[in-house]
CSV table of C-alpha atoms and ligand atoms in Angstrom, one decimal:
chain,number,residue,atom,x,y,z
A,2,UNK,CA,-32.2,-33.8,11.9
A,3,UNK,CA,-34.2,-30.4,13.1
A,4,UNK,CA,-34.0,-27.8,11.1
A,5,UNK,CA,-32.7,-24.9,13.1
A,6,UNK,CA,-33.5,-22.3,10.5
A,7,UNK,CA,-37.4,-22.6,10.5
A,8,UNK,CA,-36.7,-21.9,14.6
A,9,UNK,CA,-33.8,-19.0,14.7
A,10,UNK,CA,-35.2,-18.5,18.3
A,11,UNK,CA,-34.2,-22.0,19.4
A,12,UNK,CA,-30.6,-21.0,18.1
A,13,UNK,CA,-28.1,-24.4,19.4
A,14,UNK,CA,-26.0,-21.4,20.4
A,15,UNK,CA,-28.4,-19.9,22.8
A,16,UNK,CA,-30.0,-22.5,24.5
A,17,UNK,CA,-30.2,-26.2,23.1
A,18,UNK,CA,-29.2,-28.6,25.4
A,19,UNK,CA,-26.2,-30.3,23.2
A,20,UNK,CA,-24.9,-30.2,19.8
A,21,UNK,CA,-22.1,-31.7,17.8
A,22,UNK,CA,-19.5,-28.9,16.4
A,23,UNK,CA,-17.6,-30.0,13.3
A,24,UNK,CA,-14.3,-28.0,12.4
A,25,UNK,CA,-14.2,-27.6,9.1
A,26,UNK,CA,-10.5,-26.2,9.2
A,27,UNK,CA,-8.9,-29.4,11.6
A,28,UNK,CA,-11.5,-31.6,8.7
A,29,UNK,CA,-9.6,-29.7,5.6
A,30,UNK,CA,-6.5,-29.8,7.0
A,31,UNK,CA,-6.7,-33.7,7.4
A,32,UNK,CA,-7.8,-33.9,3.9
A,33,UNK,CA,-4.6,-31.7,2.7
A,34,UNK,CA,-2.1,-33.4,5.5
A,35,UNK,CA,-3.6,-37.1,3.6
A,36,UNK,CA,-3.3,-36.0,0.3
A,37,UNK,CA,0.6,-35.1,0.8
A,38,UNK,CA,1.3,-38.3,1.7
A,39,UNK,CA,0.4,-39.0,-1.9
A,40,UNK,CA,2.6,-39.3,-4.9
A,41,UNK,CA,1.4,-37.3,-7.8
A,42,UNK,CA,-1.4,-38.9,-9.3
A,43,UNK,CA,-2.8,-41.0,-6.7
A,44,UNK,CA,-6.3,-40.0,-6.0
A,45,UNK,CA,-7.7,-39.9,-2.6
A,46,UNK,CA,-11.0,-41.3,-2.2
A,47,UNK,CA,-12.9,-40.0,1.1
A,48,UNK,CA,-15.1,-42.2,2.7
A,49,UNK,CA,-18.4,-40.5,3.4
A,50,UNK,CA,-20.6,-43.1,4.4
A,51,UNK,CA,-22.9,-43.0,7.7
A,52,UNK,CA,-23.3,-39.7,6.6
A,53,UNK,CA,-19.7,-39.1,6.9
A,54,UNK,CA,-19.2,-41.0,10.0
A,55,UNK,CA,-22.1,-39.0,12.0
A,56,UNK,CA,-20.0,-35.5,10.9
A,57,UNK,CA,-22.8,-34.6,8.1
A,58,UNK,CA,-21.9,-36.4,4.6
A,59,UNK,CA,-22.7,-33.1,2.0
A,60,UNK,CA,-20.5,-30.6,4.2
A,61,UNK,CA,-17.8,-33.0,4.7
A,62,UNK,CA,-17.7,-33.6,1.0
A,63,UNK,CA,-17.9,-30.2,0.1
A,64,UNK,CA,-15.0,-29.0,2.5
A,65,UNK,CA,-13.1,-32.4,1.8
A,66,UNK,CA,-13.6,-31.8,-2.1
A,67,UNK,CA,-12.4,-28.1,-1.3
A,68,UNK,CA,-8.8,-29.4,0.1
A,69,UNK,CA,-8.2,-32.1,-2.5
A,70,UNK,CA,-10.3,-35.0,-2.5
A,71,UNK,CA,-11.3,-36.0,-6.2
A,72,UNK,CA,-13.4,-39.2,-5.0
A,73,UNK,CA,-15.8,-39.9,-2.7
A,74,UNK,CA,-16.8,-43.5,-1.0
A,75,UNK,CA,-20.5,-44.4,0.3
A,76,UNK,CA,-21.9,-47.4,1.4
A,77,UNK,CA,-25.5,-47.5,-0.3
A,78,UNK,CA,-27.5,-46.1,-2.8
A,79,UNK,CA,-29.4,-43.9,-1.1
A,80,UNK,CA,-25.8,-42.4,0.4
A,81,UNK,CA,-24.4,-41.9,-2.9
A,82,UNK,CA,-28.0,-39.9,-4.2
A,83,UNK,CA,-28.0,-37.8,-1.7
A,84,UNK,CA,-24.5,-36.7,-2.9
A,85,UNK,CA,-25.3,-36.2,-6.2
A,86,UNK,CA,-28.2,-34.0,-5.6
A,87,UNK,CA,-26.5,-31.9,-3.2
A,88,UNK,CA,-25.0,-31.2,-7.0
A,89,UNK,CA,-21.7,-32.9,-6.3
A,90,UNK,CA,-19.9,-34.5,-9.3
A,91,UNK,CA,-16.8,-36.2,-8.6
A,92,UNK,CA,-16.9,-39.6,-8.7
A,93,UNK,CA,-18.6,-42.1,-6.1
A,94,UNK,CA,-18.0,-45.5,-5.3
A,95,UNK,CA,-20.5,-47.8,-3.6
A,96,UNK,CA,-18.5,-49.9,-1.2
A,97,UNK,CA,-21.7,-52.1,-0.3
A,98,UNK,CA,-22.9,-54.8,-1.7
A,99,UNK,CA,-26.3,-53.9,-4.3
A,100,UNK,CA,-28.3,-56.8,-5.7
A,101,UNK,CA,-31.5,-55.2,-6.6
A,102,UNK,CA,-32.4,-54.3,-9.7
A,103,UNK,CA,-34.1,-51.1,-8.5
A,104,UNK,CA,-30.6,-49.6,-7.4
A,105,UNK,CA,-28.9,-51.0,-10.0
A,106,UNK,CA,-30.5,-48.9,-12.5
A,107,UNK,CA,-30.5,-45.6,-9.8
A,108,UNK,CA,-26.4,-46.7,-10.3
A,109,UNK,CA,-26.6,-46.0,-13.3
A,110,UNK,CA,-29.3,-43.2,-13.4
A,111,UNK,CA,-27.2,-41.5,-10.6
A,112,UNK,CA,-23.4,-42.0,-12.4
A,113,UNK,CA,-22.4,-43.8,-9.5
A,114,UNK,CA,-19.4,-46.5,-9.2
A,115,UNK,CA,-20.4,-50.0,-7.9
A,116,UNK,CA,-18.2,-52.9,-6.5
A,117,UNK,CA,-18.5,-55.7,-8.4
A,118,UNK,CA,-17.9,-59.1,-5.9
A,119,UNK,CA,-19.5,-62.3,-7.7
A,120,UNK,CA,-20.2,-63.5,-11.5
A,121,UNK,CA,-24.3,-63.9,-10.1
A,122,UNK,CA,-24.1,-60.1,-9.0
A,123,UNK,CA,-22.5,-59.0,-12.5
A,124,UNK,CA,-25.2,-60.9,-14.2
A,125,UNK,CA,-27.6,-59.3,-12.4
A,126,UNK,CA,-26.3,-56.0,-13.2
A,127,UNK,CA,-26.1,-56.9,-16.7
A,128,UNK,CA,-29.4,-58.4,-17.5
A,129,UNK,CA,-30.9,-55.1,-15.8
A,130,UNK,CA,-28.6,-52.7,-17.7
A,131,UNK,CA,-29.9,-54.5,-21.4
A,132,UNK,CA,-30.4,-52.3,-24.0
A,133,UNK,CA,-28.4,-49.0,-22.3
A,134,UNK,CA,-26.5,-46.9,-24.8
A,135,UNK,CA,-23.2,-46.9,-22.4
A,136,UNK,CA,-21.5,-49.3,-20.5
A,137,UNK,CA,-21.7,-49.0,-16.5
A,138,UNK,CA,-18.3,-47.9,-15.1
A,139,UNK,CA,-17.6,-51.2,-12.4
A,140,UNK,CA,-14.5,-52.4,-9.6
A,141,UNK,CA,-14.5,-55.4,-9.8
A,142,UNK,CA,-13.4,-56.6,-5.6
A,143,UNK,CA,-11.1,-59.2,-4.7
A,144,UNK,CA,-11.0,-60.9,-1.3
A,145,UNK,CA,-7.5,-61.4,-0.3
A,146,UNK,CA,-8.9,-62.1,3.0
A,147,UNK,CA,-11.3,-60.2,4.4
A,148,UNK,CA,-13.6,-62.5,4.1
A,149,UNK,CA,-16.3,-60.3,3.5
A,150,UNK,CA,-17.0,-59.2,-0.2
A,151,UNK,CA,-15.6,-59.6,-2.8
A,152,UNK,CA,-14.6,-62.9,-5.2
A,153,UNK,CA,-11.2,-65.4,-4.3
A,154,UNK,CA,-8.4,-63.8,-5.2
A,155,UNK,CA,-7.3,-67.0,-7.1
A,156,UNK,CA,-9.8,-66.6,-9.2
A,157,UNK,CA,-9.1,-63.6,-10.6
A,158,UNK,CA,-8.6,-64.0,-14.2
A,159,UNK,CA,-11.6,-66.2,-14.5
A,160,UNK,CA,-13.4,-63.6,-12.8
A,161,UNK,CA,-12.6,-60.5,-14.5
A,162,UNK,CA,-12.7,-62.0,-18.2
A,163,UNK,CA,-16.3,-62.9,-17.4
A,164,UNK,CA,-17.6,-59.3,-16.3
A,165,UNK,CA,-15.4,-58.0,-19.0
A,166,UNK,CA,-17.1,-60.0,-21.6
A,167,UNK,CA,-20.6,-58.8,-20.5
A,168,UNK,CA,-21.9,-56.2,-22.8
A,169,UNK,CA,-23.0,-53.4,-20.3
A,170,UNK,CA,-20.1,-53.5,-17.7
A,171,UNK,CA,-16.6,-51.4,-18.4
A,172,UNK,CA,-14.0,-52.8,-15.5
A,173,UNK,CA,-12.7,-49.8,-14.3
A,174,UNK,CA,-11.1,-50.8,-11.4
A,175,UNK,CA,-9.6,-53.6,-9.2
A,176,UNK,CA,-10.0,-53.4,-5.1
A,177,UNK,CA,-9.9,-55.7,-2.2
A,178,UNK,CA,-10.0,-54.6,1.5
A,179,UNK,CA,-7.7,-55.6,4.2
A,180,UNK,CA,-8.6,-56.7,7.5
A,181,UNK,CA,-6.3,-56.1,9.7
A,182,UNK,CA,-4.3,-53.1,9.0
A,183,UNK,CA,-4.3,-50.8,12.2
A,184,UNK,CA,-2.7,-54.0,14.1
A,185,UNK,CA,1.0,-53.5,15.0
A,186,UNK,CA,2.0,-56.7,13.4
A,187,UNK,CA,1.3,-56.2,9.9
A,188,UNK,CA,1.7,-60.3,8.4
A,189,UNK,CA,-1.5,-60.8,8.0
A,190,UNK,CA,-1.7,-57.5,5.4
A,191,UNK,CA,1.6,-57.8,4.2
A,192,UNK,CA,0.0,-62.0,2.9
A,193,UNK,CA,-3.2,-59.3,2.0
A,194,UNK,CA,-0.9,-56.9,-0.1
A,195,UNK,CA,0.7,-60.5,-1.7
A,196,UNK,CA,-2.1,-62.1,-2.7
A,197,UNK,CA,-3.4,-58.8,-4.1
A,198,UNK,CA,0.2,-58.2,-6.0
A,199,UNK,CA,-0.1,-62.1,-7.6
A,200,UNK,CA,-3.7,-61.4,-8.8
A,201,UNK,CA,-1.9,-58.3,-10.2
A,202,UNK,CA,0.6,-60.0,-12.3
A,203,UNK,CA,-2.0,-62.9,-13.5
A,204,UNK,CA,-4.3,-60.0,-14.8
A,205,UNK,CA,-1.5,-58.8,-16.4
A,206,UNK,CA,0.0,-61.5,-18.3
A,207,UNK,CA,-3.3,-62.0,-19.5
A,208,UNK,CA,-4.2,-58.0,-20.5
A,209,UNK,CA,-7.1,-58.0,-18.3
A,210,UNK,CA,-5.8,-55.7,-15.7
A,211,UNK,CA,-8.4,-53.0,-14.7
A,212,UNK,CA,-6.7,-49.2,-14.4
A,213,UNK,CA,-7.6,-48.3,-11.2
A,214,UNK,CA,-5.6,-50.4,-7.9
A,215,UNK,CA,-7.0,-50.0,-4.7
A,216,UNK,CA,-6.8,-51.8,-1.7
A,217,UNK,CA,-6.0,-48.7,1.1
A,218,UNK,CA,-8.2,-48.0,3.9
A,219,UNK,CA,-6.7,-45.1,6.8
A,220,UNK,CA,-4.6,-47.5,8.5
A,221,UNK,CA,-2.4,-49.1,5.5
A,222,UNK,CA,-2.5,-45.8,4.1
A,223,UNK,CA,-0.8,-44.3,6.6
A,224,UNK,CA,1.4,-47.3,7.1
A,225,UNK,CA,2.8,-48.5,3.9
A,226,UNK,CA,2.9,-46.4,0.5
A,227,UNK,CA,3.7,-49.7,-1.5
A,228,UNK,CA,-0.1,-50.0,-0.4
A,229,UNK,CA,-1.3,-46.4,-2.5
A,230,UNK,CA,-1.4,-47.9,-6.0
A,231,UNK,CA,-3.9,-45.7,-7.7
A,232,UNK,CA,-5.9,-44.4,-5.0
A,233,UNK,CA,-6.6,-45.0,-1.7
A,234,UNK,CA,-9.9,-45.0,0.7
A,235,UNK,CA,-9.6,-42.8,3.4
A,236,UNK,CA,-12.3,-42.8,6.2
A,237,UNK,CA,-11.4,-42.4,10.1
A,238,UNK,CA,-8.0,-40.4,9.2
A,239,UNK,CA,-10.3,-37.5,7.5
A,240,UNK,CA,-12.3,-36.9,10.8
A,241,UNK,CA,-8.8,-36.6,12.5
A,242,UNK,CA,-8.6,-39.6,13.8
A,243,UNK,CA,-5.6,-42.1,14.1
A,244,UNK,CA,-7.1,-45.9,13.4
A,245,UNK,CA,-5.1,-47.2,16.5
A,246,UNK,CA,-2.8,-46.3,19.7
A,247,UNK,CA,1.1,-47.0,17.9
A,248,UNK,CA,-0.2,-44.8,14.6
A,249,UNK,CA,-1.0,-42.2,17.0
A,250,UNK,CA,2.4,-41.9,18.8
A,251,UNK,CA,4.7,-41.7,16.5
A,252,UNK,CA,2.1,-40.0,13.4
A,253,UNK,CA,3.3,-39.6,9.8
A,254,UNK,CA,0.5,-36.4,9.6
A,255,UNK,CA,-0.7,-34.4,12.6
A,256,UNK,CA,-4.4,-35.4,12.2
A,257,UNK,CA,-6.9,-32.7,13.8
A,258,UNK,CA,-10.7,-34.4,15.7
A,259,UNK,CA,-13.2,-33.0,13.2
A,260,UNK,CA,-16.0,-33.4,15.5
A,261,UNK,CA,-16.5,-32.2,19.3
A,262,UNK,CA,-19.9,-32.7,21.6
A,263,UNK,CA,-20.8,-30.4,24.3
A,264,UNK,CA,-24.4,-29.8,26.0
A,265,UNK,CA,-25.6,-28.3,28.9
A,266,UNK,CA,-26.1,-28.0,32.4
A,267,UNK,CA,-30.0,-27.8,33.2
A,268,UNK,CA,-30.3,-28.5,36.3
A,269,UNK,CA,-27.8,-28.6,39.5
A,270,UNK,CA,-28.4,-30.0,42.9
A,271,UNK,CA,-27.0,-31.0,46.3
A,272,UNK,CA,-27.6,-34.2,47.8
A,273,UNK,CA,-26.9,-36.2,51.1
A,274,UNK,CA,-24.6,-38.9,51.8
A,275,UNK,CA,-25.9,-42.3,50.9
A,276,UNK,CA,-28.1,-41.1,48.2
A,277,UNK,CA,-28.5,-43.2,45.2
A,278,UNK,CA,-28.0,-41.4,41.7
A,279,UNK,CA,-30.1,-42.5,38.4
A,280,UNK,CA,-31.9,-45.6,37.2
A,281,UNK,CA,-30.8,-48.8,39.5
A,282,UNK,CA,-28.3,-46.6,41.8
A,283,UNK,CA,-25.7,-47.9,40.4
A,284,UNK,CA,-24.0,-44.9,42.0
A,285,UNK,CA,-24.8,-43.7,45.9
A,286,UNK,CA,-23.1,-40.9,47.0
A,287,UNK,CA,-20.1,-41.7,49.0
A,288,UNK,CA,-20.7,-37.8,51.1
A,289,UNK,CA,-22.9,-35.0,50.5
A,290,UNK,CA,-22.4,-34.2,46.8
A,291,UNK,CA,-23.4,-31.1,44.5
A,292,UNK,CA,-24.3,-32.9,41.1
A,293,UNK,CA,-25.1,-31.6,38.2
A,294,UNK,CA,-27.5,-33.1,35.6
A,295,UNK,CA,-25.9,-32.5,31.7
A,296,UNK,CA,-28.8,-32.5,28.9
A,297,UNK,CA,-27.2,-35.4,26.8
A,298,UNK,CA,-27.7,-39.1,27.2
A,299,UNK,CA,-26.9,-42.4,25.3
A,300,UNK,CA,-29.9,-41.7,22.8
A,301,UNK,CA,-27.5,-38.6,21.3
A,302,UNK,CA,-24.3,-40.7,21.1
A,303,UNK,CA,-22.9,-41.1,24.5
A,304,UNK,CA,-22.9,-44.9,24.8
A,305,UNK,CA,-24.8,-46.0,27.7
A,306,UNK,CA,-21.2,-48.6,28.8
A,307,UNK,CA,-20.1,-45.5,29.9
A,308,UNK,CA,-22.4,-44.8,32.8
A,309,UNK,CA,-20.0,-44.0,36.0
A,310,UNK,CA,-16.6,-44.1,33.7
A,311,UNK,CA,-16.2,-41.6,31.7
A,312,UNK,CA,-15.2,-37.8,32.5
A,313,UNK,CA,-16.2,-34.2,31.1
A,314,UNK,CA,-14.2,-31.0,30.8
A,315,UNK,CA,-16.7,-28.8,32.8
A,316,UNK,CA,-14.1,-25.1,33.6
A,317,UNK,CA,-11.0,-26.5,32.5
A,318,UNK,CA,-11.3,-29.2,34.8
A,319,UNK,CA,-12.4,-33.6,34.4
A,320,UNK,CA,-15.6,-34.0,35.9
A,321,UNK,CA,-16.6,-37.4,36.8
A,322,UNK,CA,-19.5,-38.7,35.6
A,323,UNK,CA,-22.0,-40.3,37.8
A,324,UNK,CA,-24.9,-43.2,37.8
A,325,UNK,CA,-26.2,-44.3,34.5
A,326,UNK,CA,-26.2,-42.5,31.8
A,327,UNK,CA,-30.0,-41.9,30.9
A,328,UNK,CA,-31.7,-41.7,27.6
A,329,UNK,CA,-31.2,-38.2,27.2
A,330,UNK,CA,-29.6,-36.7,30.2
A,331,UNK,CA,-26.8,-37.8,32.6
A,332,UNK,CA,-25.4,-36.7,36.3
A,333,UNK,CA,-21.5,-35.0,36.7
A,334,UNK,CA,-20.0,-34.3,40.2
A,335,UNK,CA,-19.6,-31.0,40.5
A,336,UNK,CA,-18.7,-30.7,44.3
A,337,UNK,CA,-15.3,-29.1,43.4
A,338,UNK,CA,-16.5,-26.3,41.8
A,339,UNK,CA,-17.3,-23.5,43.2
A,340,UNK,CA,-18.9,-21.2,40.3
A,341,UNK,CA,-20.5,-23.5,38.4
A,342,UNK,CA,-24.2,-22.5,37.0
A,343,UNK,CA,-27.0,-23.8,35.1
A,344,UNK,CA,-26.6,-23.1,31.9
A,345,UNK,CA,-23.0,-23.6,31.5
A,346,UNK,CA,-21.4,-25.5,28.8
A,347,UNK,CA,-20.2,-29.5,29.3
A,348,UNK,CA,-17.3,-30.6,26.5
A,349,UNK,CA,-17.9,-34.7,26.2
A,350,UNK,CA,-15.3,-35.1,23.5
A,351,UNK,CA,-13.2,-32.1,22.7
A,352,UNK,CA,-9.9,-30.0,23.3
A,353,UNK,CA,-10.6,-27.5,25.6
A,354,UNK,CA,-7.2,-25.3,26.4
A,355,UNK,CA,-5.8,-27.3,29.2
A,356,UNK,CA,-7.8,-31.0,28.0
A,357,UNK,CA,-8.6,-33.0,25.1
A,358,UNK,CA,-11.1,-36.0,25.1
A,359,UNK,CA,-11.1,-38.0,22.2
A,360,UNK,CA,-13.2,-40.6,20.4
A,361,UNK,CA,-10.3,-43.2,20.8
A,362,UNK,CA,-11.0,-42.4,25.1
A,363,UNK,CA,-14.5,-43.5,24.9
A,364,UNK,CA,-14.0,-46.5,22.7
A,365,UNK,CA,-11.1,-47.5,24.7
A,366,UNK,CA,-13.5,-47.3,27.8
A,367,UNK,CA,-16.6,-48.8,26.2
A,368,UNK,CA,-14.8,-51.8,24.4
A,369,UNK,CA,-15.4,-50.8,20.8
A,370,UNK,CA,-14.1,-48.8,18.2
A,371,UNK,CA,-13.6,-44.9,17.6
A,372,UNK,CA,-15.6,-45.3,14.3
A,373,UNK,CA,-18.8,-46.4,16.3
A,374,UNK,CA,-18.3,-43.7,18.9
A,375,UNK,CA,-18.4,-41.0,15.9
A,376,UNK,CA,-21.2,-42.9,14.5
A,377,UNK,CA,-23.5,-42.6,17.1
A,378,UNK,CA,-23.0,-38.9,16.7
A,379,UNK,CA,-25.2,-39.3,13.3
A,380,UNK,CA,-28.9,-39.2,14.0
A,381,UNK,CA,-30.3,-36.9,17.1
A,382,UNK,CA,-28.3,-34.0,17.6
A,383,UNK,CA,-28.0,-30.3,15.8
A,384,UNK,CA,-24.9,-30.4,14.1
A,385,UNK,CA,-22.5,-26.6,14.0
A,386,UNK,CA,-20.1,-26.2,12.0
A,387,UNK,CA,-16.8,-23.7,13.3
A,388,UNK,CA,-13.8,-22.9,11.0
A,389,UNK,CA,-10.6,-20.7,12.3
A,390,UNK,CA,-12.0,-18.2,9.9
A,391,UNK,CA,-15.5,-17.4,11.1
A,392,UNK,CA,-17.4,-17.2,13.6
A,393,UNK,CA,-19.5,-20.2,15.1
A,394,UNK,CA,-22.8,-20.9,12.7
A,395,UNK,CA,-25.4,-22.8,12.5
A,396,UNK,CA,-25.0,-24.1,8.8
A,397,UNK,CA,-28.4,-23.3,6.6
A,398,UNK,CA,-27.0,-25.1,4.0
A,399,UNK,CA,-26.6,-28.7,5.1
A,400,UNK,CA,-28.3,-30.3,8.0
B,505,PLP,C1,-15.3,-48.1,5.4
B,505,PLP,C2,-14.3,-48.5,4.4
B,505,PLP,C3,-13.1,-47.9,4.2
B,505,PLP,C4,-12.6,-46.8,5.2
B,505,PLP,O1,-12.0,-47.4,6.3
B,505,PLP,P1,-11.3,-46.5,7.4
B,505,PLP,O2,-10.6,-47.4,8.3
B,505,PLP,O3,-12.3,-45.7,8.1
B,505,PLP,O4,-10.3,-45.6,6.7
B,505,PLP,C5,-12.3,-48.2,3.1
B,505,PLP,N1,-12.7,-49.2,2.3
B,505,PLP,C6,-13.9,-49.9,2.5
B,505,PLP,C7,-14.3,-51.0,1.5
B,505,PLP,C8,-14.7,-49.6,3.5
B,505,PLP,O5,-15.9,-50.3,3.7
């Protein structure tokens, strides 16, 4: 990420050519709107990977924190350090899977919370953990059916007595993840939220039940409460959006987009009929045109699929897109505007007064998922942050 503060000259405001803005009041008023849906006592973990799904992991846990969250979610290791030395303390799961010794003992050098899936994996973590003073705060994760991590849900009891007897481990928890919980038709979670329960009651008739439940992800916590337990692990839902179309229409909470693109016009032209636009004229001008060339491109996040379907919001009005979209710069029709001017500002996803484009748009257009749109968002561009209270700024403290 640069580092606009060594350059103040090359303010984002002022003249980059694109930049992501993250609304930290729409972000804390997710996390707030999320939280309600609670009962009392059930914690809500916000899922921070990706470096917080491109929107910038620290300040998203910071604000997130701020408005209620008491636990956070990462992926790795190295996600979960770079928490902690951003000096935040609340507790961190690590959703992935770690083998290594290596980051076994940064787990425990770092106070983070691993996922436990396999008796080889808690063996591993044992052997390396020999001779600590304290025991290693684990979830042990069940798959239900997933299929992904996590040990058969029918062997639970088997499973859990075995980390429990190991002398470095303290079972703190019990998680599986569900597959397919943003679908309309919701047997295939409901046999999820079964299998889970029966592994429940086994653990329990045997007094090996772990304190903390969690099986939640957005979807199924916006969908069924009976799917809460102890906490639940809230990604998508905390950058505003809703995990799919029929949670979106008729929505428990009025989630708020976090994050919004917009870049530049650098250059504007007129051309004649029959000219092809951009690598392999896979668009020729149907008439003369006045195009305008937009300084983002699919290396910033605007998926490359979307060459010659997609729209922007250029003066309160869609602007198609035209030709392929280029590495880092790609080609609007403008020829129905009359004032427009270099320089001016091109929303890609955003509410402007009169329109909104959303991540869900883009993934609905490009085949894919909203959560891979917002990831692409993660590496290239300056980030802003904006909140209802302040001004826009360029944060100093988090990149
Ligand atoms: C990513 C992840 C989540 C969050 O999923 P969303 O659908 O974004 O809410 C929850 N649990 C686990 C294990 C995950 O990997």
């Amino acid at each position: 990420m640069l580092s606009w503060e060594a350059t103040p000259a090359l303010s984002p405001m002022r003249c980059a050519r694109a930049w992501v803005e993250i609304n930290l009041t729409a972000l804390a008023h997710n996390v707030r709107s999320l939280k309600a849906l609670l009962p009392e006592g059930t914690d809500l973990l916000s899922v921070v990977k990706a470096d917080a799904y491109g929107h910038g992991a620290v300040m998203v846990a910071d604000v997130a924190i701020a408005a209620g969250t008491t636990w956070l979610g990462v992926a790795t290791v190295p996600e979960g350090i770079e928490l902690r030395q951003a000096g935040i303390e609340v507790p961190i799961l690590v959703m992935g899977a770690v083998n290594d010794p290596a980051e076994v003992r940064a787990i425990a050098h770092w106070n983070l919370q691993p996922i436990i899936v396999n008796p080889k994996q808690a063996l591993v973590f044992s052997e390396t953990l020999k001779g600590q003073g304290t025991r290693l705060p684990v979830h042990i994760q069940l798959d239900t059916g997933m299929s992904r991590l996590g040990f058969s849900w029918q062997q639970a009891v088997e499973f859990v007595r075995f980390v429990q007897q190991l002398p470095y481990l303290e079972t703190v928890g019990l998680c599986s993840h569900l597959a397919t919980a943003d679908s309309p038709d919701q047997s295939v979670m409901q046999l999820q939220h079964e299998r889970f329960e029966c592994a429940i009651t086994s653990l329990k008739q045997e007094n090996l039940l772990p304190a903390r439940l969690h099986i939640a992800n957005s979807a199924a916590a916006l969908v069924d409460p009976a799917l809460h337990y102890d906490m639940v692990r809230v990604g998508l839902a905390t950058y505003g959006l809703y995990p799919a179309p029929h949670l979106r229409t008729q929505p428990k909470i009025a989630l708020q987009p976090v994050l919004e693109v917009k870049a530049r016009i650098t250059h504007i032209k007129e051309i004649d009929a029959h000219t092809g636009v951009s690598y392999s004229y896979k668009f020729i001008a149907p008439r003369p045109m006045k195009i305008a060339i937009v300084g983002i491109g699919y290396a910033d996040g605007v998926p490359r699929i979307l060459s010659n379907k997609m729209q922007v919001i250029l003066h309160e009005q869609r602007v198609n897109q035209i030709g392929a979209i280029t590495m880092d710069q790609l080609i609007i029709d403008v020829s129905d505007l009359k004032s427009v001017q270099e320089g001016d500002i091109v929303t890609l996803l955003g509410k402007t007064q009169h329109h909104c484009l959303r991540a869900d748009d883009w993934a609905d257009l490009a085949d894919t998922i909203s959560w891979e749109i917002l990831c692409g968002f993660k590496h290239r561009l300056p980030r802003i942050t904006l909140s209802n209270q302040s001004a826009p700024q360029i944060t100093s403290k988090y990149r």
